[in-house]
Short mmCIF file of C-alpha atoms in Angstrom, two decimals:
data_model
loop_
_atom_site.label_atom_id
_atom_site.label_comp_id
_atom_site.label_asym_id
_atom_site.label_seq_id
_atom_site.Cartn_x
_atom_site.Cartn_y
_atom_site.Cartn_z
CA UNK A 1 217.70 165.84 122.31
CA UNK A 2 219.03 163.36 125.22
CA UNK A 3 221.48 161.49 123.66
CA UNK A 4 219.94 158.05 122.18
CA UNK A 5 220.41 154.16 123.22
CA UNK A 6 224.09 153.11 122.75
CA UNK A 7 223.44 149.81 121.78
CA UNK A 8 225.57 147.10 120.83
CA UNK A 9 224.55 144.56 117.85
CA UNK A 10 224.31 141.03 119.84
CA UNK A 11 225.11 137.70 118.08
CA UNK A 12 222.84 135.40 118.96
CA UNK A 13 224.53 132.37 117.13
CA UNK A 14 223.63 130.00 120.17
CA UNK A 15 219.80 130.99 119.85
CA UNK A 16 217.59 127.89 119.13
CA UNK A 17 214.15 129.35 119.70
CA UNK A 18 211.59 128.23 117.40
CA UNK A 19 209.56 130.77 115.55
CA UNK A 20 206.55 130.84 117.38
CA UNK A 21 208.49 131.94 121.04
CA UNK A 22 207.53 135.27 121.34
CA UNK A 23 210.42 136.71 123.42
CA UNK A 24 214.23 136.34 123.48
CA UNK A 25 215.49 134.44 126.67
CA UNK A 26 218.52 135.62 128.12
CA UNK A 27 222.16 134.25 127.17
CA UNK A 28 224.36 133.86 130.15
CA UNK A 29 226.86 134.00 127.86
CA UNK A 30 226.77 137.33 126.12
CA UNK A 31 228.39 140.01 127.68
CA UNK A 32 227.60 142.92 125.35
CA UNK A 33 227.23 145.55 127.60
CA UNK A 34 229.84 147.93 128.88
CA UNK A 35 230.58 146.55 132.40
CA UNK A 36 233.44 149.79 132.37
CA UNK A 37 230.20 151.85 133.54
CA UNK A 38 231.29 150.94 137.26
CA UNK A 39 234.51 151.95 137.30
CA UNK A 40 233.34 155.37 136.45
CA UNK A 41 232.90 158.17 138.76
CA UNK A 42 229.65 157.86 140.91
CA UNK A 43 226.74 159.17 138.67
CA UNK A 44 225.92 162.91 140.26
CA UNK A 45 222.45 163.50 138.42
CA UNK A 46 219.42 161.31 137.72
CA UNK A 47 215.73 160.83 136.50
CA UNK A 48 212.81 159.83 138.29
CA UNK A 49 210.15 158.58 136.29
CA UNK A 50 206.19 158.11 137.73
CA UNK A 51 203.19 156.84 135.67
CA UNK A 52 200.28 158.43 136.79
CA UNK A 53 196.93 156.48 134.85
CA UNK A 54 194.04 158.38 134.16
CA UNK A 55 192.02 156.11 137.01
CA UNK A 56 194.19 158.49 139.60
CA UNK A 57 194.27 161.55 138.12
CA UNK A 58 191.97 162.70 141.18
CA UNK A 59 194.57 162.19 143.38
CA UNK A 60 196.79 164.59 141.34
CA UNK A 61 196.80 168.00 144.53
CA UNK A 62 198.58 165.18 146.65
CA UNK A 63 201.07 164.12 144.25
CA UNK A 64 204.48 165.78 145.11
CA UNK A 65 205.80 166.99 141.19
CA UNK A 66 208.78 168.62 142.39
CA UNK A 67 210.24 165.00 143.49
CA UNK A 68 209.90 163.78 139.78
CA UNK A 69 211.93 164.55 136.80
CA UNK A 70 209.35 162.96 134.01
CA UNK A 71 205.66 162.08 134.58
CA UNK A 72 204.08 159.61 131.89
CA UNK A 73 200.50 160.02 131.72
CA UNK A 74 198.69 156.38 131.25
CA UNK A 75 196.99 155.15 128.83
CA UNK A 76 196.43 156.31 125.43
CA UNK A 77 194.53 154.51 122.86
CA UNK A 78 193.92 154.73 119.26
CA UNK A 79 190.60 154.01 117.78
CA UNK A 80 190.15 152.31 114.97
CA UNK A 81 190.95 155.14 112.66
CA UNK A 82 194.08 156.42 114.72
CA UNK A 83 192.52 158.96 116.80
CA UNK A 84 194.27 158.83 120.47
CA UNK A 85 191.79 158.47 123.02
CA UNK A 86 192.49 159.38 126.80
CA UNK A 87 190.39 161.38 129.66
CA UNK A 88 191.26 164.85 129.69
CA UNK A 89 194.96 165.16 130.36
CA UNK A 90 195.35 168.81 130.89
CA UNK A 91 194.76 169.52 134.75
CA UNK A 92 197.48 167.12 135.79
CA UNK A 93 199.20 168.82 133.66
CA UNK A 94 198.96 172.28 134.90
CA UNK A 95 199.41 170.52 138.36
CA UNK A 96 202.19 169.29 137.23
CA UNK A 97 204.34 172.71 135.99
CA UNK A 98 202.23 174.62 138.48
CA UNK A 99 204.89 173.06 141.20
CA UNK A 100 208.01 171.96 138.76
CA UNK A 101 207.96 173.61 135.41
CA UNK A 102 211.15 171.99 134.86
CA UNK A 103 209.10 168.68 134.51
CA UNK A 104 208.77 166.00 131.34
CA UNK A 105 205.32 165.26 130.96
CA UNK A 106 205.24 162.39 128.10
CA UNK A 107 202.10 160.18 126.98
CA UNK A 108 202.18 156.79 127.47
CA UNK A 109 200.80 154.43 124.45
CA UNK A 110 198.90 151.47 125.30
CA UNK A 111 199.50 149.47 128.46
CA UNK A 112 199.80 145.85 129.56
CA UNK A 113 195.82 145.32 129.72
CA UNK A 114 194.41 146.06 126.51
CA UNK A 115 190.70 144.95 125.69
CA UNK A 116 190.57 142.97 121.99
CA UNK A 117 189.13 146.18 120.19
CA UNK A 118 192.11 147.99 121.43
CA UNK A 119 194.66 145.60 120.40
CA UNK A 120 192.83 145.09 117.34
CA UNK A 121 193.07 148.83 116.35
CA UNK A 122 197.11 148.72 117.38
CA UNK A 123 197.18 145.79 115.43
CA UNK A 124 195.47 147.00 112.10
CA UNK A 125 197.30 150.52 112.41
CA UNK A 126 200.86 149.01 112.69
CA UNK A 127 201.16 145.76 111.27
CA UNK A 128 200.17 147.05 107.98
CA UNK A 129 203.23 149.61 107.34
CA UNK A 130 200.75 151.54 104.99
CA UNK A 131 199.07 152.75 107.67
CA UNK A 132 201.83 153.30 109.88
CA UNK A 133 202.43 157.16 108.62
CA UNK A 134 198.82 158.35 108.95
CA UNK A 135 199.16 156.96 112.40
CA UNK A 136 202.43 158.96 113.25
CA UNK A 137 201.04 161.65 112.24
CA UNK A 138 197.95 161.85 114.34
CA UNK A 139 200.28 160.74 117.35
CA UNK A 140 202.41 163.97 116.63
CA UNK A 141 199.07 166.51 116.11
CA UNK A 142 198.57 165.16 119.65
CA UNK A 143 201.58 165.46 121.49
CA UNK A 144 202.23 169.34 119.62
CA UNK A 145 198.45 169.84 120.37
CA UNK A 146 198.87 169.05 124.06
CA UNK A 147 202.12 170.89 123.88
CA UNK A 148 203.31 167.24 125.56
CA UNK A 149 207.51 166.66 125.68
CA UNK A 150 207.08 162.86 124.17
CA UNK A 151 205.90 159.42 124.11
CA UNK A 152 206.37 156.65 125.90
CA UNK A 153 205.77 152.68 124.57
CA UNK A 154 203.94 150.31 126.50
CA UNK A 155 202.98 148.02 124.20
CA UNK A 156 203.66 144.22 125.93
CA UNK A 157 203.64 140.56 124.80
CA UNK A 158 201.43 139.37 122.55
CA UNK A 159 200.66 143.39 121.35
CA UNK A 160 204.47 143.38 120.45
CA UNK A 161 203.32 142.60 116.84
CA UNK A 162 205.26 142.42 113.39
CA UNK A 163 204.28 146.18 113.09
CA UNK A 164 206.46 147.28 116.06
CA UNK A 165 209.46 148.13 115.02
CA UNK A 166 208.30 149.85 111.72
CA UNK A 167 206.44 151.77 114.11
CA UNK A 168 208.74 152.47 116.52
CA UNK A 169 211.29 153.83 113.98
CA UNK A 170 208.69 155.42 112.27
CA UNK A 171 207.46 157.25 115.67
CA UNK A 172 211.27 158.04 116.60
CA UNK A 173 211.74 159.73 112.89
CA UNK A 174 208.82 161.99 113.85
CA UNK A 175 209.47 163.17 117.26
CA UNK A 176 213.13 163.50 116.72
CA UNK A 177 212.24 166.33 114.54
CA UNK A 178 210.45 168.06 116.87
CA UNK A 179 212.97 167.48 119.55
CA UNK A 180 211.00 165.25 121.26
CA UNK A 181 211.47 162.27 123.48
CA UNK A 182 210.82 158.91 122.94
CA UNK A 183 210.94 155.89 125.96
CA UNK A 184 209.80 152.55 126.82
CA UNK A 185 208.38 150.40 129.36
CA UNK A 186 209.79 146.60 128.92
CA UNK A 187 210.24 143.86 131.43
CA UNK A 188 212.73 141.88 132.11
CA UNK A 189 212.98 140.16 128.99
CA UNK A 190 212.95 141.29 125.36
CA UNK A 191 210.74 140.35 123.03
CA UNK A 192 211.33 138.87 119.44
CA UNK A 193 209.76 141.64 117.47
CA UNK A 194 211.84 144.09 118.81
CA UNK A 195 214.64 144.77 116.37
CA UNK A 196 217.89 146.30 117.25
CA UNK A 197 217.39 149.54 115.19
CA UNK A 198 213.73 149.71 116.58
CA UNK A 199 215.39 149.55 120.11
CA UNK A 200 217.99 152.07 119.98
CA UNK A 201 215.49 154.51 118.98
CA UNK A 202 214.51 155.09 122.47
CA UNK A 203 215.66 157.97 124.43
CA UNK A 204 215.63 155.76 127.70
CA UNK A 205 214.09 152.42 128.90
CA UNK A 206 212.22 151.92 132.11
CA UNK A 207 212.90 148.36 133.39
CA UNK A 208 209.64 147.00 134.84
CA UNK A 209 211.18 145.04 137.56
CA UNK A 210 208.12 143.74 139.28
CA UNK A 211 205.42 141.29 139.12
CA UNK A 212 207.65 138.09 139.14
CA UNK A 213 204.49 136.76 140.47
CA UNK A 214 201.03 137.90 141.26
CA UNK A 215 196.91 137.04 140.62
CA UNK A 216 197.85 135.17 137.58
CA UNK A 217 199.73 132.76 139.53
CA UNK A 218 198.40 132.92 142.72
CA UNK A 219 199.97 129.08 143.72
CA UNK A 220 203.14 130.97 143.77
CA UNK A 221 203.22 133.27 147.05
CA UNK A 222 206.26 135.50 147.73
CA UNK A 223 207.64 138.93 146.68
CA UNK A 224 207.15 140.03 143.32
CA UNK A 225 209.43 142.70 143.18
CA UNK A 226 213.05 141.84 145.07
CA UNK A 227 216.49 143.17 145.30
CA UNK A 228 217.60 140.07 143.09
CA UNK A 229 214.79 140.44 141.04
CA UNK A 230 215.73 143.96 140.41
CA UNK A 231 219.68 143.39 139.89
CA UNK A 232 218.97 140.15 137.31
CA UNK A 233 216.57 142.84 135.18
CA UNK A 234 219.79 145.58 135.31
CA UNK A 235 222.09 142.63 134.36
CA UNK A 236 219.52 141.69 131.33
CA UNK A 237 219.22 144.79 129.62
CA UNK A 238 222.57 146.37 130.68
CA UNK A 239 225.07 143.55 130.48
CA UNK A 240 223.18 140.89 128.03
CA UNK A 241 221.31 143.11 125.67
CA UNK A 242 224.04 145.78 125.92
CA UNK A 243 221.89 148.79 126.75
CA UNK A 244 224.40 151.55 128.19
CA UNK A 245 223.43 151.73 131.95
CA UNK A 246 223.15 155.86 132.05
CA UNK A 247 220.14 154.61 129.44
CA UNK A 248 218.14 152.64 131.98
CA UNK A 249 215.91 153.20 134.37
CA UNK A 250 215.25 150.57 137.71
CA UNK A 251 211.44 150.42 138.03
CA UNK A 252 210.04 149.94 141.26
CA UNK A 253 206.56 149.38 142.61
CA UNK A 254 204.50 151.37 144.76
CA UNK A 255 201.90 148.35 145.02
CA UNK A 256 202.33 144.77 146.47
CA UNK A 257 199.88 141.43 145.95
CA UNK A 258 198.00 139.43 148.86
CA UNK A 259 197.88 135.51 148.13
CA UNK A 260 194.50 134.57 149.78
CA UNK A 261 194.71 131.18 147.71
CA UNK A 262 196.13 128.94 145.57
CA UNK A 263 193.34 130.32 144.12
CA UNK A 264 192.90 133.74 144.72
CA UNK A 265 195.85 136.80 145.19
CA UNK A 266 194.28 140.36 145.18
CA UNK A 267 196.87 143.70 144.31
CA UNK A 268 196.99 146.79 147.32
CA UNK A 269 198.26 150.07 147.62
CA UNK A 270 201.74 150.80 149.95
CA UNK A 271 199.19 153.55 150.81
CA UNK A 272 196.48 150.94 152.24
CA UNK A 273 199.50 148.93 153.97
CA UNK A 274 200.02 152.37 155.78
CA UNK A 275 196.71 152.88 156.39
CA UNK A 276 196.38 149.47 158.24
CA UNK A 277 199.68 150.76 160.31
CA UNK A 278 202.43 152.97 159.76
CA UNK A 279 204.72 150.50 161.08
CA UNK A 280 204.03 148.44 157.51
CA UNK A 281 205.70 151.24 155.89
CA UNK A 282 208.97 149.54 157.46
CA UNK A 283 208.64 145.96 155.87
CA UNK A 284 208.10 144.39 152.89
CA UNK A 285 205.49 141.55 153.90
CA UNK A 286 202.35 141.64 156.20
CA UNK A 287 201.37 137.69 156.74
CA UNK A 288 201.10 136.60 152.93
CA UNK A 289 200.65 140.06 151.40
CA UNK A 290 204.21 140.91 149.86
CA UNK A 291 205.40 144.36 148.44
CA UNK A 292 208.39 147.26 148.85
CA UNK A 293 208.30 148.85 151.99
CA UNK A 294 210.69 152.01 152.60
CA UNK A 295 213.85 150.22 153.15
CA UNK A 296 213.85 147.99 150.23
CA UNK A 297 213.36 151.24 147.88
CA UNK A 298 216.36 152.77 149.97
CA UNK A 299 218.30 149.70 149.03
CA UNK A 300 216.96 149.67 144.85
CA UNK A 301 217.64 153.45 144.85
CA UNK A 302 221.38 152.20 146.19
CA UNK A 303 221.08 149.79 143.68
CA UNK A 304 220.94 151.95 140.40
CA UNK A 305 223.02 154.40 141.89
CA UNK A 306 226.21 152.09 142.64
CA UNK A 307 225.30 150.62 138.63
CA UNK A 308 225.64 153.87 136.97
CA UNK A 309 222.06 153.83 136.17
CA UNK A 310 220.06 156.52 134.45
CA UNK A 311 217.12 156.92 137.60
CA UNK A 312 214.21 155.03 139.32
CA UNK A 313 210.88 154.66 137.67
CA UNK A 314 207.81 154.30 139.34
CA UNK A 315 204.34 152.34 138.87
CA UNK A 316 202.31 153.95 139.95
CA UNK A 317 202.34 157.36 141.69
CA UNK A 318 198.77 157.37 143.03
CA UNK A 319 199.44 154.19 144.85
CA UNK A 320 201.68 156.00 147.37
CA UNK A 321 201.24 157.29 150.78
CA UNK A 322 200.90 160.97 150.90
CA UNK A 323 202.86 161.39 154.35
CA UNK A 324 205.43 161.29 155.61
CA UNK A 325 205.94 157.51 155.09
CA UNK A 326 206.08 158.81 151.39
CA UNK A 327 207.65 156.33 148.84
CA UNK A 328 208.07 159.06 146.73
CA UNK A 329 210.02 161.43 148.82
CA UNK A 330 212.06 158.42 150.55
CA UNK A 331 213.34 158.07 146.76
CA UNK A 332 214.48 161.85 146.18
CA UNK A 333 215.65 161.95 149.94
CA UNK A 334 217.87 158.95 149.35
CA UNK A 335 219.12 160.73 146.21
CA UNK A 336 220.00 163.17 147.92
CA UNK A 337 221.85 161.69 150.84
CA UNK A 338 224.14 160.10 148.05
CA UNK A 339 224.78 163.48 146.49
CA UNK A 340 222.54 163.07 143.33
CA UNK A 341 220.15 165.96 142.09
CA UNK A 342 217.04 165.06 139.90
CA UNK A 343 217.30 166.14 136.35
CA UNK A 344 215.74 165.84 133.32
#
């Protein structure tokens, strides 16, 4: 199995957070993380990572597979008695190895919108550690059933519950024995019920490093997803919470926000940016609609590559444009350039 999260036990004597913050800020004094990772030789192989939810699996024939090394389907589910509940996953699938058998096809759990009943069932299935192994176990009969190569985390904020870590570690313990992977989606901050045994369970981590801003804040126009944003979410989890870089992934978006408002901002496609005129492809903001245009995910592919990072990961693939203004294919072309195949 890939090797697992080198992490490095953090001493957070200067943290003064009261009980009831639900995340752990960073400390611009801790320097946990091996910074040696850049004196290294340049990296030579890396991962690219696309979520493709079950709202796109249409667009599935125009998807290019052989540009990805992993493909998380999203979102699974449980219902209230643990059952994993998700439209049928198995024609991406086939898509999928029709065109790269040497693709990682993992599930993804939960997601950052969950409806009450949903985070209700997460809650009552984890955060009572009874329940926990029945709930592995169904997990397991459906990755094995599905013939799936892992799971992937995406529980978020408040759904980060007491349970978590049990869980996590619980979930880890299970795949591991099946030689199975297990990842995570996390932003750019960690949060408090995430121990550090829960968190070197994972196999990688894909740093969301997007929405800084968006329709919940629409009085705050501008891009969600920089080049700063991106290199303050590598410094977070690589340098203050001391996750080797070869473990992290740089995630990028293939989706930017309109602010009609200070009311009102409304999500798009790079596709529909495209669509309005291929010259968009080329820039990363249209008036006061703001999101990655080809250079920018030129520059964040440069980006993990000079840090020693693990790959790029990508929300979401069915947002791109299928052509030759391609997000997806200006990210394995850039690899290339630089000398880096895409592996698993």
């Amino acid at each position: 199995m890939a090797k697992k999260l080198l992490y490095v036990l953090i001493i957070l004597l200067t943290f003064s957070c009261s009980t009831e913050d639900s995340v752990l800020p960073p400390d611009d004094d801790a320097n946990t993380g091996d910074n040696g990772d850049n004196n290294e030789q340049p990296i030579s192989e890396a991962r690219v990572v696309g979520y493709l939810p079950t709202y796109r699996f249409e667009l599935s024939n125009d998807i290019a597979y052989e540009h990805l090394t992993h493909l998380n389907l999203a979102f699974a589910n449980p219902d209230a008695e643990g059952n994993l509940l998700i439209d049928d996953i198995n024609g991406v699938m086939a898509d999928a190895r029709a065109v790269n058998p040497d693709i990682v096809i993992c599930l993804s759990l939960a997601g950052g919108a969950l409806t009450a009943e949903q985070a209700s069932n997460w809650s009552d299935l984890i955060d009572d550690e009874a329940n926990i192994p029945a709930f592995v176990d169904k997990i397991m009969d459906f990755v094995l059933d599905q013939d799936l190569d892992g799971i992937d985390v995406d529980l978020e904020w408040d759904h980060v519950t007491v349970g978590y870590s049990p869980f996590v570690i619980a979930l880890h313990t299970a795949l591991d024995t099946h030689n199975k992977l297990l990842t995570v989606a996390l932003p750019q901050t960690r949060f408090a019920n995430i121990t550090d045994e829960a968190l070197a369970m994972y196999d990688f981590i894909n740093i969301m490093s997007y929405d800084a801003t968006g329709p919940w804040n629409p009085a705050n126009p501008g891009q969600h997803s920089s080049l700063q944003f991106s290199k303050d979410g590598i410094n977070f989890w690589n340098t203050n919470q001391g996750i080797s870089a070869e473990n992290l992934n740089l995630g990028v978006p293939f989706y930017g926000y309109e602010f009609v408002s200070d009311t009102e901002a409304n999500s798009f496609t790079f596709r529909e940016m495209v669509e309005l005129d291929p010259g968009n492809a080329q820039l990363d903001q249209v008036g006061n609609a703001y999101y990655n245009g080809i250079p920018t995910i030129k520059a964040k592919v440069n980006l993990a590559h000079e840090e020693q990072l693990g790959g790029i990961m990508i929300w979401e693939l069915g947002q791109d444009s299928f052509d030759q203004y391609s997000l997806l294919a200006t990210i394995k072309n850039e690899y290339a350039s630089l000398g880096v195949d895409l592996v698993p």
